[in-house]
Amino acid sequence: MSTRYPFTAVVGMDDLRLALLLNAVSPAVGGVLVRGEKGTAKSTAVRALAELLPQVAVVAGCRFSCDPASPDPGCPDGPHGDGGADARPARMVELPVGASEDRLVGSLDIEKALADGVKAFEPGLLAAAHRGILYVDEVNLLSDHLIDHLLDAAAMGASHVEREGVSVRHAARFLLVGTMNPEEGELRPQLLDRFGLTVEVAASRVPEERVEVVRRRLAFEDDPAGFAGRWAGEEAALRERIVAARELLPKVALGDAVLLQIAATCAAFEVDGMRADIVMARTATALAAWAGREEVTSEDVRRAALLALPHRRRRNPFDAPGMDEDKLDETLERFKGDEPEDDPDPGPDGPGDGGPGGGGVPPQGGEGPAPEPDGVPEQAPAQTPAPEPEHAPRGAAGERAAVKAGEPFRTKTLSVPGLGEGAAGRRSRARTQNGRTTGATRPQGTLTKLHLSATVRAAAPHQRARGRSGAGLVVRRDDLRQAVREGREGNLVLFVVDASGSMAARRRMGAVKGAVLSLLLDAYQRRDKVGLVTFRGRAAELALPPTSSVDAAAARLEELPTGGRTPLSAGLLKARDVLRVERLRDPSRRPLLVVVTDGRATGGGPDPVGLAARAARLHAADGTASVVVDCEAGPVRLGLAGDLARHLGGTAVTLDELRADAIAGLVREAQVNRSVRRAA
């Protein structure tokens, strides 16, 4: 077994280490979501935590880690008698992003279940993680169907496996820890709320700390066992402190005054539901136990709020996580009742610790300024821009300053025609592992979804030849049929945005950006990848390569300047190059091209309109589904965006129609129109 990097050797990251240790003291806190840029040792710290957890007592021979003191009465390996008990280290089970559903929840031997009525169950990762840690690296990239199972298990403390009338249930209570890079996309709100605490991490900007990180990492890689041995004393001390805090936890008193502060804080920050109140109460209690106290103080409540509330305040993926600490302090002071005086050295570390929030870790070289708990300023929601002069100050080469986006709104669904086979999502029709059953086929590889009636029909004619004599159906592997299911897929939505001078009227550009922002929000909700191509002046630019991070696209859109000529053909050709590369990378993900323009073309060659038309027809020949958002304004309309849509083989919709019911079915109409033109 490979040696893991010691937890106490991690440099800095006080909030992350504290959040992990609080969950080690009280797993009821609900886990940790670690958000941060790549290369910040998120995974290293999480994996190191498993070595600090106390050993777990389990029923001997039980594959589901039942507690000998209170075994699960419904355990598939039960009922458990006096079979003895074993002690083993707490497990940390990693869930790969690309794992199958059966790998997560377990699988049944369908052939035995049908023929013999035997529940031959192979446990999955949820069973392995019971009473331990379930770790998901890049949790924001996890497929929706896996997230659904995680949500169910986290809510009920159990996993249910259903296969055509055969049902297995087992306990699945675990500490859920996830890491993610926000640049690669955000989490679904339901899963985000399931994490008890969240922590933002970033690489230190203090040179001395960075030197110490490199020094320790190189020493560990040169001699992992020797390096771990040098930190064994600190690891043992921290492990003992976790055990002591666990023993103290039931004795910690949570007074009415503290409960009032918790409730007032959650109400003041307008968090949804009551889970935040419960998580804050559990976190504050764990903080007191970690500090060796039997009573919770206001400082515990404050630190609990900074860990438990930032991710629950987000209303959409474009809101930055964070909290107004002045408002938090005012709320706590306003509702401060009679409580015991704080310790001379307040905080969760207790006396004799090596630094603020350090979780019992000794000093680590150099004392820099204390890190800010959040580090991300609170953002106000985008507002519709106030009227401004049509001709704002220009920069170099006629460039105008960026315009704020208008207020986002709910759009109607744009979808790709036909039936795809891409990654599960919520936009276009596709053959998926989950959804309504539309037929049956012979399985290619492992059977995942049994079509029961088709299997019975395939086996029935052969019963006499197979010597069937009892009530059971004699089923062979060749009889098994895979259910064909239809659901929804996520698409690649590539925005091609006209940022030229013809779009530069500030009120109009604000409305255009608001429309694109609304479509980006829709793409986030439908689990799409998004990309952004802009064109102005003499060329087009890939402002954002295709990504799952719609908030990154929103940030690029917000800072987009305007001005110059309109090289429409360059924008369309750049988009075609992007789509060509993406088809090679992910052939199953179908694209949807959204061109945001007034249709004018004033650059790119001697015949800019003709060049744009030819570039559009290349997209039509590729079979790319497309929609043109017509941004033309004024009493006289040239209809150029409509002409562009016809060349693309798509449809055109105005900014006003983007909000209206009239947009429903426009892409379907475009498909019909394309078919009619081809037939003609």
PDB file of C-alpha atoms in Angstrom, residues 360-456:
ATOM      1  CA  GLY A 360      -3.598  21.138  15.911  1.00  0.00           C
ATOM      2  CA  VAL A 361      -0.883  21.474  13.283  1.00  0.00           C
ATOM      3  CA  PRO A 362       2.431  22.900  14.523  1.00  0.00           C
ATOM      4  CA  PRO A 363       3.816  26.189  13.131  1.00  0.00           C
ATOM      5  CA  GLN A 364       4.835  25.811   9.505  1.00  0.00           C
ATOM      6  CA  GLY A 365       7.463  28.357   8.847  1.00  0.00           C
ATOM      7  CA  GLY A 366       6.913  32.094   8.643  1.00  0.00           C
ATOM      8  CA  GLU A 367       3.934  33.985  10.000  1.00  0.00           C
ATOM      9  CA  GLY A 368       2.044  35.782   7.295  1.00  0.00           C
ATOM     10  CA  PRO A 369      -1.152  37.773   7.603  1.00  0.00           C
ATOM     11  CA  ALA A 370      -4.219  35.761   8.600  1.00  0.00           C
ATOM     12  CA  PRO A 371      -6.157  34.629   5.526  1.00  0.00           C
ATOM     13  CA  GLU A 372      -9.563  36.041   4.864  1.00  0.00           C
ATOM     14  CA  PRO A 373     -12.254  33.421   5.542  1.00  0.00           C
ATOM     15  CA  ASP A 374     -13.938  33.835   2.221  1.00  0.00           C
ATOM     16  CA  GLY A 375     -11.740  35.775  -0.118  1.00  0.00           C
ATOM     17  CA  VAL A 376     -14.515  36.403  -2.615  1.00  0.00           C
ATOM     18  CA  PRO A 377     -16.431  39.672  -2.517  1.00  0.00           C
ATOM     19  CA  GLU A 378     -20.159  39.587  -2.619  1.00  0.00           C
ATOM     20  CA  GLN A 379     -21.620  40.556  -5.982  1.00  0.00           C
ATOM     21  CA  ALA A 380     -24.839  42.357  -6.598  1.00  0.00           C
ATOM     22  CA  PRO A 381     -27.153  40.875  -9.218  1.00  0.00           C
ATOM     23  CA  ALA A 382     -26.916  42.292 -12.695  1.00  0.00           C
ATOM     24  CA  GLN A 383     -29.335  45.145 -13.320  1.00  0.00           C
ATOM     25  CA  THR A 384     -30.763  46.484 -16.520  1.00  0.00           C
ATOM     26  CA  PRO A 385     -28.376  49.255 -17.528  1.00  0.00           C
ATOM     27  CA  ALA A 386     -29.619  52.789 -17.250  1.00  0.00           C
ATOM     28  CA  PRO A 387     -29.997  54.781 -20.450  1.00  0.00           C
ATOM     29  CA  GLU A 388     -26.650  56.100 -21.654  1.00  0.00           C
ATOM     30  CA  PRO A 389     -25.570  58.159 -24.609  1.00  0.00           C
ATOM     31  CA  GLU A 390     -25.541  56.153 -27.820  1.00  0.00           C
ATOM     32  CA  HIS A 391     -21.994  57.244 -28.545  1.00  0.00           C
ATOM     33  CA  ALA A 392     -19.881  56.366 -25.535  1.00  0.00           C
ATOM     34  CA  PRO A 393     -16.143  57.182 -25.391  1.00  0.00           C
ATOM     35  CA  ARG A 394     -14.043  55.100 -27.752  1.00  0.00           C
ATOM     36  CA  GLY A 395     -10.679  53.474 -27.241  1.00  0.00           C
ATOM     37  CA  ALA A 396      -8.071  52.476 -29.740  1.00  0.00           C
ATOM     38  CA  ALA A 397      -9.257  51.553 -33.232  1.00  0.00           C
ATOM     39  CA  GLY A 398     -12.803  52.670 -32.448  1.00  0.00           C
ATOM     40  CA  GLU A 399     -13.205  50.211 -29.576  1.00  0.00           C
ATOM     41  CA  ARG A 400     -15.840  51.058 -27.001  1.00  0.00           C
ATOM     42  CA  ALA A 401     -15.833  50.127 -23.336  1.00  0.00           C
ATOM     43  CA  ALA A 402     -17.684  47.029 -22.192  1.00  0.00           C
ATOM     44  CA  VAL A 403     -21.391  47.398 -21.451  1.00  0.00           C
ATOM     45  CA  LYS A 404     -23.095  45.755 -18.492  1.00  0.00           C
ATOM     46  CA  ALA A 405     -25.506  42.953 -19.282  1.00  0.00           C
ATOM     47  CA  GLY A 406     -29.223  43.468 -18.879  1.00  0.00           C
ATOM     48  CA  GLU A 407     -31.308  41.523 -16.381  1.00  0.00           C
ATOM     49  CA  PRO A 408     -31.398  37.795 -17.292  1.00  0.00           C
ATOM     50  CA  PHE A 409     -34.756  36.162 -17.955  1.00  0.00           C
ATOM     51  CA  ARG A 410     -36.133  32.668 -18.445  1.00  0.00           C
ATOM     52  CA  THR A 411     -35.902  31.467 -22.034  1.00  0.00           C
ATOM     53  CA  LYS A 412     -37.755  28.781 -23.870  1.00  0.00           C
ATOM     54  CA  THR A 413     -35.977  25.554 -24.711  1.00  0.00           C
ATOM     55  CA  LEU A 414     -33.819  25.399 -27.830  1.00  0.00           C
ATOM     56  CA  SER A 415     -33.027  21.826 -28.805  1.00  0.00           C
ATOM     57  CA  VAL A 416     -31.153  19.862 -31.430  1.00  0.00           C
ATOM     58  CA  PRO A 417     -33.417  17.885 -33.805  1.00  0.00           C
ATOM     59  CA  GLY A 418     -33.243  14.105 -34.004  1.00  0.00           C
ATOM     60  CA  LEU A 419     -32.175  11.492 -31.480  1.00  0.00           C
ATOM     61  CA  GLY A 420     -28.668  11.682 -30.047  1.00  0.00           C
ATOM     62  CA  GLU A 421     -26.489   9.469 -27.882  1.00  0.00           C
ATOM     63  CA  GLY A 422     -24.527  12.078 -25.951  1.00  0.00           C
ATOM     64  CA  ALA A 423     -23.882  12.623 -22.259  1.00  0.00           C
ATOM     65  CA  ALA A 424     -26.967  12.721 -20.055  1.00  0.00           C
ATOM     66  CA  GLY A 425     -28.454  16.179 -19.715  1.00  0.00           C
ATOM     67  CA  ARG A 426     -31.734  18.038 -20.085  1.00  0.00           C
ATOM     68  CA  ARG A 427     -31.852  19.569 -23.532  1.00  0.00           C
ATOM     69  CA  SER A 428     -32.326  17.282 -26.556  1.00  0.00           C
ATOM     70  CA  ARG A 429     -33.815  13.820 -27.073  1.00  0.00           C
ATOM     71  CA  ALA A 430     -31.289  10.977 -26.814  1.00  0.00           C
ATOM     72  CA  ARG A 431     -30.815   7.301 -26.104  1.00  0.00           C
ATOM     73  CA  THR A 432     -29.700   7.163 -22.470  1.00  0.00           C
ATOM     74  CA  GLN A 433     -29.293   4.755 -19.574  1.00  0.00           C
ATOM     75  CA  ASN A 434     -32.211   6.416 -17.794  1.00  0.00           C
ATOM     76  CA  GLY A 435     -35.567   7.511 -19.155  1.00  0.00           C
ATOM     77  CA  ARG A 436     -38.662   5.927 -20.629  1.00  0.00           C
ATOM     78  CA  THR A 437     -38.321   2.493 -22.222  1.00  0.00           C
ATOM     79  CA  THR A 438     -38.888   2.511 -25.985  1.00  0.00           C
ATOM     80  CA  GLY A 439     -37.706  -0.957 -27.038  1.00  0.00           C
ATOM     81  CA  ALA A 440     -35.283  -3.815 -26.470  1.00  0.00           C
ATOM     82  CA  THR A 441     -32.057  -5.060 -27.991  1.00  0.00           C
ATOM     83  CA  ARG A 442     -29.350  -7.648 -27.393  1.00  0.00           C
ATOM     84  CA  PRO A 443     -26.860  -6.266 -24.849  1.00  0.00           C
ATOM     85  CA  GLN A 444     -23.509  -5.084 -26.124  1.00  0.00           C
ATOM     86  CA  GLY A 445     -21.205  -5.913 -23.225  1.00  0.00           C
ATOM     87  CA  THR A 446     -22.532  -5.836 -19.642  1.00  0.00           C
ATOM     88  CA  LEU A 447     -26.303  -5.843 -19.199  1.00  0.00           C
ATOM     89  CA  THR A 448     -27.320  -2.698 -17.320  1.00  0.00           C
ATOM     90  CA  LYS A 449     -31.083  -2.318 -17.817  1.00  0.00           C
ATOM     91  CA  LEU A 450     -33.075  -5.525 -18.260  1.00  0.00           C
ATOM     92  CA  HIS A 451     -36.147  -5.530 -20.512  1.00  0.00           C
ATOM     93  CA  LEU A 452     -38.091  -8.192 -18.632  1.00  0.00           C
ATOM     94  CA  SER A 453     -40.902  -8.953 -21.096  1.00  0.00           C
ATOM     95  CA  ALA A 454     -38.504  -9.147 -24.052  1.00  0.00           C
ATOM     96  CA  THR A 455     -36.252 -11.507 -22.080  1.00  0.00           C
ATOM     97  CA  VAL A 456     -39.178 -13.773 -21.189  1.00  0.00           C
TER      98      VAL A 456
END
